Coordinates of C-alpha atoms and ligand atoms in Angstrom, one line a residue:
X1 CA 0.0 0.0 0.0
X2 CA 1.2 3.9 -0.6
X3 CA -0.2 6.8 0.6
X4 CA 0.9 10.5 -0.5
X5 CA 0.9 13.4 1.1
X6 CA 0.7 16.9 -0.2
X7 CA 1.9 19.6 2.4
X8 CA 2.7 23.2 1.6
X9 CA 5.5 25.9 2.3
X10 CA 5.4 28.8 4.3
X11 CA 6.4 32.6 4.6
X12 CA 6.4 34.2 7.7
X13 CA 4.2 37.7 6.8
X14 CA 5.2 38.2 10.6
X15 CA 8.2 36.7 12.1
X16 CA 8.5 39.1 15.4
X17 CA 11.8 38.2 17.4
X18 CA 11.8 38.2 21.0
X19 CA 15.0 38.0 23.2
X20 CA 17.1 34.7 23.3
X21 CA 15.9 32.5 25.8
X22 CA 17.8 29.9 28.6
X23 CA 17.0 26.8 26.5
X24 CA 18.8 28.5 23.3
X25 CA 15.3 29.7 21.4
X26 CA 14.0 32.8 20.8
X27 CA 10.0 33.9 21.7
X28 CA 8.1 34.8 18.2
X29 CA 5.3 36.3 17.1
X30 CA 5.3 34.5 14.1
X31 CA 2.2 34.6 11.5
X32 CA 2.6 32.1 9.5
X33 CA 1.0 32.1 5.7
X34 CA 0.8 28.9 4.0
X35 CA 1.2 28.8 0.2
X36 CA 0.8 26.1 -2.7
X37 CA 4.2 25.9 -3.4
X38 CA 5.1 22.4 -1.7
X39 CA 6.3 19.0 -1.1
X40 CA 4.5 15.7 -1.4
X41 CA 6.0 12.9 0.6
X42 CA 4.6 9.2 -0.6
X43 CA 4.7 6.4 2.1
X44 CA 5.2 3.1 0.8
X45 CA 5.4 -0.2 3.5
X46 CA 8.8 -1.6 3.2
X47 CA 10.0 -5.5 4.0
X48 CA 10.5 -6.7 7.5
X49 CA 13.9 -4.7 8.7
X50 CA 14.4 -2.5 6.1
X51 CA 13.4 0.5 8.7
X52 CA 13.2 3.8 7.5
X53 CA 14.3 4.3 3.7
X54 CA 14.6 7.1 1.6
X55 CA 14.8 8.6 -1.6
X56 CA 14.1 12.3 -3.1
X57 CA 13.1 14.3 -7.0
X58 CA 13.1 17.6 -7.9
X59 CA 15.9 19.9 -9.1
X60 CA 17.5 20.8 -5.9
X61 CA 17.3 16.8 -4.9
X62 CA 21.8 16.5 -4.0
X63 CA 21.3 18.9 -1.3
X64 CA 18.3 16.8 0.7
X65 CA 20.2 14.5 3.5
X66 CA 18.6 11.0 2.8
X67 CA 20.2 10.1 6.1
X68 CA 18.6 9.9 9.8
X69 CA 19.1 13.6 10.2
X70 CA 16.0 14.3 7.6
X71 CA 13.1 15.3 9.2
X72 CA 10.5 12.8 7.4
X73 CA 12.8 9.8 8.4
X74 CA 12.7 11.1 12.4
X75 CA 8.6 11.6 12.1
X76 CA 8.1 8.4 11.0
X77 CA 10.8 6.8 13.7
X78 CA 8.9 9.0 16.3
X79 CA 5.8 8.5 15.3
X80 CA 6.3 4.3 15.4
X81 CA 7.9 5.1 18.6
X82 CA 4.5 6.7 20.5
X83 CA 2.8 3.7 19.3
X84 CA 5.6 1.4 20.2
X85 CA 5.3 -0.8 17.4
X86 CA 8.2 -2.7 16.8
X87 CA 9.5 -1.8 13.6
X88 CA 9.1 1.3 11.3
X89 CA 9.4 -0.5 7.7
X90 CA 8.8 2.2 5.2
X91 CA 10.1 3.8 2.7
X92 CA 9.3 7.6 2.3
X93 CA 9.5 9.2 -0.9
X94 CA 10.3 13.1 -1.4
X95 CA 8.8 15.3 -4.9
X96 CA 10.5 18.2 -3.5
X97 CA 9.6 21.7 -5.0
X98 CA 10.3 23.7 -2.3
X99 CA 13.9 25.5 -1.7
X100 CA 15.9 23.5 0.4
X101 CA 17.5 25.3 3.8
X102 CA 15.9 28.2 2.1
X103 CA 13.3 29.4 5.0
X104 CA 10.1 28.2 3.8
X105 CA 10.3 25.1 6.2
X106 CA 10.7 22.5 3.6
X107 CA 12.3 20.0 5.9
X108 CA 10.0 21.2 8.4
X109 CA 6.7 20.2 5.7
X110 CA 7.9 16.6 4.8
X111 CA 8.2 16.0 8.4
X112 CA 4.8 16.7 9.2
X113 CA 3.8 15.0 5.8
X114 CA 5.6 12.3 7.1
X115 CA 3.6 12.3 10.3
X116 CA 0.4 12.2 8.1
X117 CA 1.6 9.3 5.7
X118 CA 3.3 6.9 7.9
X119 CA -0.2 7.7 10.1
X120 CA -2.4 6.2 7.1
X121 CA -0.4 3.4 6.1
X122 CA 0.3 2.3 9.5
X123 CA -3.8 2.6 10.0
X124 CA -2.9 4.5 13.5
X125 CA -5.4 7.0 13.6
X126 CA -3.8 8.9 15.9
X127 CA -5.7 12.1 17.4
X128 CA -4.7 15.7 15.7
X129 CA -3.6 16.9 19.2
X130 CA -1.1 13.8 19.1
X131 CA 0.2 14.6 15.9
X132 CA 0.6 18.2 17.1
X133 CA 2.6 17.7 20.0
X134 CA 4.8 14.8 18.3
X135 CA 5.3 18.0 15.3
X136 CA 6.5 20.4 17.9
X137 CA 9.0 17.6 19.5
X138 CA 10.6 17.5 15.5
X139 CA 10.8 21.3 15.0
X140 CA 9.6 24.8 15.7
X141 CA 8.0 24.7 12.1
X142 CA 6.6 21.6 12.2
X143 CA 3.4 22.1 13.5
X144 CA 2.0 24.9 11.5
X145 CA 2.6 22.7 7.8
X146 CA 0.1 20.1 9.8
X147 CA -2.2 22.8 10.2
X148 CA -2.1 25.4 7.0
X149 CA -3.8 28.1 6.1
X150 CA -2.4 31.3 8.7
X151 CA -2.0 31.1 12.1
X152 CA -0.3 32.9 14.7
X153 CA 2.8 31.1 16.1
X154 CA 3.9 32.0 19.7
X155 CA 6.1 30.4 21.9
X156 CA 9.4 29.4 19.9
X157 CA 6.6 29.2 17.0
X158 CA 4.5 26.0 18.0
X159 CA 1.8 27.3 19.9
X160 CA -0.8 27.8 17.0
X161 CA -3.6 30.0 16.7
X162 CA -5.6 29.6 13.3
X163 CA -6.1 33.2 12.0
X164 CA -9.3 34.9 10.3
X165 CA -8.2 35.2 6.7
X166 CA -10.2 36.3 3.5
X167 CA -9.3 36.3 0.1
X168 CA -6.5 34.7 -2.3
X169 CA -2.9 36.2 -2.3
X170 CA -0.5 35.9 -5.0
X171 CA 3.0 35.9 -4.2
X172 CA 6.6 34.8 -6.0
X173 CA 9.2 33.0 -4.4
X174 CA 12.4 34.2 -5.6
X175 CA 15.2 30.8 -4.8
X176 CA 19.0 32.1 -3.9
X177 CA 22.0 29.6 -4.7
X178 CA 22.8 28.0 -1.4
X179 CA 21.0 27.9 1.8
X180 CA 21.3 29.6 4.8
X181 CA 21.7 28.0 8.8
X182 CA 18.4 28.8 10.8
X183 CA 20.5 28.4 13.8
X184 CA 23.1 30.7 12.8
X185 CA 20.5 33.7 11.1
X186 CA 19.3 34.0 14.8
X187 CA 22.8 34.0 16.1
X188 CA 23.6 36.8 13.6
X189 CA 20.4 38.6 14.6
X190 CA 21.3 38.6 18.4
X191 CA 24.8 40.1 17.5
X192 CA 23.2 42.8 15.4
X193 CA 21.7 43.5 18.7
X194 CA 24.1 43.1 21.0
X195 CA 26.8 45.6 18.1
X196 CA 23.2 48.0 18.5
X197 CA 23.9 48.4 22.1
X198 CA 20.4 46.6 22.4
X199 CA 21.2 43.5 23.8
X200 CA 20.0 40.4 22.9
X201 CA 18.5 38.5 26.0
X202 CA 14.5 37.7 26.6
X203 CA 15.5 40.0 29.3
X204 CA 16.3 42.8 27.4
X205 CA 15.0 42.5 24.4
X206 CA 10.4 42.7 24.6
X207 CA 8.2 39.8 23.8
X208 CA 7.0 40.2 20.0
X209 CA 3.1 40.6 19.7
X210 CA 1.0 40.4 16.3
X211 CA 0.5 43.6 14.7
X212 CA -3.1 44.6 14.5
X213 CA -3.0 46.0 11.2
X214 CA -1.8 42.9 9.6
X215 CA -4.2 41.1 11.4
X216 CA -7.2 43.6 10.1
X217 CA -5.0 43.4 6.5
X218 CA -5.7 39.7 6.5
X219 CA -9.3 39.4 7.6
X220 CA -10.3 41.9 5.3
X221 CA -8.7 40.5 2.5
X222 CA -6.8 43.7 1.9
X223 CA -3.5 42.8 -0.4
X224 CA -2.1 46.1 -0.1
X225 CA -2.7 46.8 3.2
X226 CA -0.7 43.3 3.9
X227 CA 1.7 44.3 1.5
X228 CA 2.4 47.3 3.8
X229 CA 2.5 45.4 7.2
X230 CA 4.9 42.5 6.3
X231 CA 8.1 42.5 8.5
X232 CA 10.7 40.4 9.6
X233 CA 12.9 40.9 12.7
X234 CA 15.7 38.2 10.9
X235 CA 15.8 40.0 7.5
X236 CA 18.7 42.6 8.9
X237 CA 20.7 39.2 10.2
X238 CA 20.2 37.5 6.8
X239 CA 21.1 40.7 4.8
X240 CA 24.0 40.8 6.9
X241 CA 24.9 37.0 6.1
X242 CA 24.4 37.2 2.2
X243 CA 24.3 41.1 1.3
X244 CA 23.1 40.0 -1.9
X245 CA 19.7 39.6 -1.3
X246 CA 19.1 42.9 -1.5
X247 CA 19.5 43.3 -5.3
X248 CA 17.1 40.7 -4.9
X249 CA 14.2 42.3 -2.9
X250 CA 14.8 45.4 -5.4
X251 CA 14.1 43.5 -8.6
X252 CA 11.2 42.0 -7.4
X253 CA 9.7 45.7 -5.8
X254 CA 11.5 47.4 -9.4
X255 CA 8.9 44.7 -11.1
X256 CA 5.9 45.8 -9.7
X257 CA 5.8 43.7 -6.4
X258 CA 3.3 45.6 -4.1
X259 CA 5.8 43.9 -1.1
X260 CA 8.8 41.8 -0.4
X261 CA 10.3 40.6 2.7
X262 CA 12.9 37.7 3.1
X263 CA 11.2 34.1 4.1
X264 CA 12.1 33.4 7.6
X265 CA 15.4 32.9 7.9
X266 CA 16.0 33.2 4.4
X267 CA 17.6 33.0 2.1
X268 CA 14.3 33.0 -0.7
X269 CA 12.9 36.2 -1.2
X270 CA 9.2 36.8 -0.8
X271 CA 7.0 39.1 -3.1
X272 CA 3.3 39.9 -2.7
X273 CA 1.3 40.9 -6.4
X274 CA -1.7 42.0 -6.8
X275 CA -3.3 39.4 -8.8
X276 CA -1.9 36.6 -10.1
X277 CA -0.9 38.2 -13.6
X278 CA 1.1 40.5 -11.6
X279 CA 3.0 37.7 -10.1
X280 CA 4.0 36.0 -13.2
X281 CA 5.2 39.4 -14.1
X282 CA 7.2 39.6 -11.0
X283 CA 8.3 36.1 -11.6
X284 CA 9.3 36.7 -14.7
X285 CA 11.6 39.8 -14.2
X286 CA 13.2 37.8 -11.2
X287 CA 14.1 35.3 -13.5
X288 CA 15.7 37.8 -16.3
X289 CA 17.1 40.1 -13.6
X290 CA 20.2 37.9 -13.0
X291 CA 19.4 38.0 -9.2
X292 CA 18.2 34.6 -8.3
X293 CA 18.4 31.1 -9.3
X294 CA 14.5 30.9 -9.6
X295 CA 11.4 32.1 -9.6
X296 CA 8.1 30.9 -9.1
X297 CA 4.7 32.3 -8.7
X298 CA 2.3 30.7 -6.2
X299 CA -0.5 31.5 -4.5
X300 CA -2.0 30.8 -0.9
X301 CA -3.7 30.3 1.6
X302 CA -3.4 26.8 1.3
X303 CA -4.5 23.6 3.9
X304 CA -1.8 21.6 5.5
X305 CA -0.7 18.3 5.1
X306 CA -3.2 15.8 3.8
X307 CA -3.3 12.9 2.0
X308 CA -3.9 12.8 -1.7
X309 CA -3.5 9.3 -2.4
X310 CA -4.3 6.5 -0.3
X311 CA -6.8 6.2 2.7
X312 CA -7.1 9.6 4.3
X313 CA -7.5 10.2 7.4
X314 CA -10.8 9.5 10.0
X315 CA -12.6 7.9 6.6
Ligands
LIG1 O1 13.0 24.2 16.1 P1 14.0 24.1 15.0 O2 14.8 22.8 15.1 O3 13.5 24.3 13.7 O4 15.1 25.2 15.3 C1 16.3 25.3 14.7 C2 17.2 26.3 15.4 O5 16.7 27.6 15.1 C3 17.2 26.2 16.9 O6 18.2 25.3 17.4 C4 17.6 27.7 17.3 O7 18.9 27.9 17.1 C5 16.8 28.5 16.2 N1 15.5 28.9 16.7 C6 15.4 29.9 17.6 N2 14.2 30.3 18.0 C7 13.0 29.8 17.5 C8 13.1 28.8 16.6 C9 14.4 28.3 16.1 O8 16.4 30.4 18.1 N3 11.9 30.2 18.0

């Protein structure tokens, strides 16, 4: 039997960083946006003591560790784990379309696709809650590519509140060469700080909050008004780390791009059009400007993780 999953990226529209905390994380507002541009992870039951096997497609395929360090190979050894069954036979399969260690939270989606597929095959049914907490023990990210759509992220991003959202957004994802280190963008960041006299603590520095008018932006359905709100306390840290991404953001607001922002902790580029002739437009001048490896135009909201093929799940 084989199940596939489907699970989308993410850009932060929010990503509000709070001081750095005892246990090495920071506290973030975080509002996350979930677009179409994603992975689909297919689950097929492998022979007695294979354990967990892996293989991956797509164009930026070499750079994907196929070794126990990837994130869909840990779901599904954690996920066998909570249920104690003996073995975790299965061989996961990655279609991978979304930047790798480029700050959409691939790694972060084919985990939690993994959760969902190794969940179906095995027949486990295990509660949404489950899944949720056994997301947040994998990764900060994790959780929200179960869940989809937006939703605020606080905590170091795992504590999830679904957001009021109207409308269909178009944005383009512009792809750098090379990723960056989560790790070390918010180690950058906190040095900014601490070289802005700042500091860099969760004593010094406030706990980040939602902004209100990106809140309203998003209820209403309001493109432009989003366009204006989008902010991203690591973009100064990963400007810092690859100075080049600002020729970047420039094409893509030169093209027409009613906003741009870099995703997470970068280093893809993020540009909100105005419809979705717009964002080929943008897409298209990202491509011919030199500046980035790729472009691609998308569009979100999207829903999380869920299966496509196969027996989904609770039917
Ligand atoms: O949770 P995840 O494994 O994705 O986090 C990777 C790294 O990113 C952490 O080890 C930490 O250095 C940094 N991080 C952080 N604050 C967060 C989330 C991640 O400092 N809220």
């Amino acid at each position: 039997m084989t199940v596939t999953v489907r699970v989308p990226a993410k850009v932060n529209v929010q990503l509000g960083v709070g001081g750095l905390r005892a246990d090495g994380f920071h506290d973030l507002a975080n509002v996350f946006f979930a677009v179409a541009l994603g992975d689909e992870v297919t689950a097929t039951a492998g022979e007695p003591g294979t354990g967990v096997t892996l293989s991956c497609a797509g164009p930026d395929a070499d750079a994907v560790p196929l070794d126990d360090s990837n994130l869909a190979a840990r779901a599904a050894r954690l996920l066998a784990a909570h249920h104690g069954l003996a073995a975790a036979d299965v061989h996961l399969h990655i279609a991978k379309a979304v930047p790798v260690a480029g700050g959409m939270a691939g790694g972060s989606a084919d985990g939690a696709a993994a959760l969902v597929a190794c969940d179906a095959l095995w027949k486990l049914g295990t509660p949404v809650e489950v899944l949720l907490e056994l997301a947040a023990e994998l990764g900060s990210d994790v959780p929200f590519a179960l869940v989809g759509g937006v939703a605020l992220g606080r905590g170091r991003g795992e504590i999830l509140e679904p957001l009021p959202v109207a409308g269909t957004y178009h944005w383009v994802f512009a792809v750098a060469d090379g990723g960056l280190s989560t790790p070390a963008v918010f180690r950058e960041c906190d040095r900014l700080r601490e070289e802005a006299g700042t500091g860099s603590s969760d004593t010094e520095v406030a706990t980040p909050d939602a902004d209100p008018a990106l809140l309203a932006a998003l209820a209403d359905g309001d493109a432009a008004a989003l366009a204006a709100a989008l902010t991203n306390d690591l973009q100064p840290a990963a400007l810092s780390l690859r100075p080049a991404l600002a020729a970047t953001l420039r094409a893509g607001t030169g093209a027409g791009a009613i906003g741009a922002l870099v995703s997470g902790s970068g280093p893809t580029c993020a540009f909100l059009a105005k419809d979705a002739e717009a964002a080929e437009a943008v897409a298209a001048a990202l491509r011919a400007s030199g500046s980035c490896r790729a472009a691609h135009a998308t569009y979100g909201p999207v829903p999380g993780a869920a299966v496509t093929v196969g027996e989904p799940r609770g039917q």
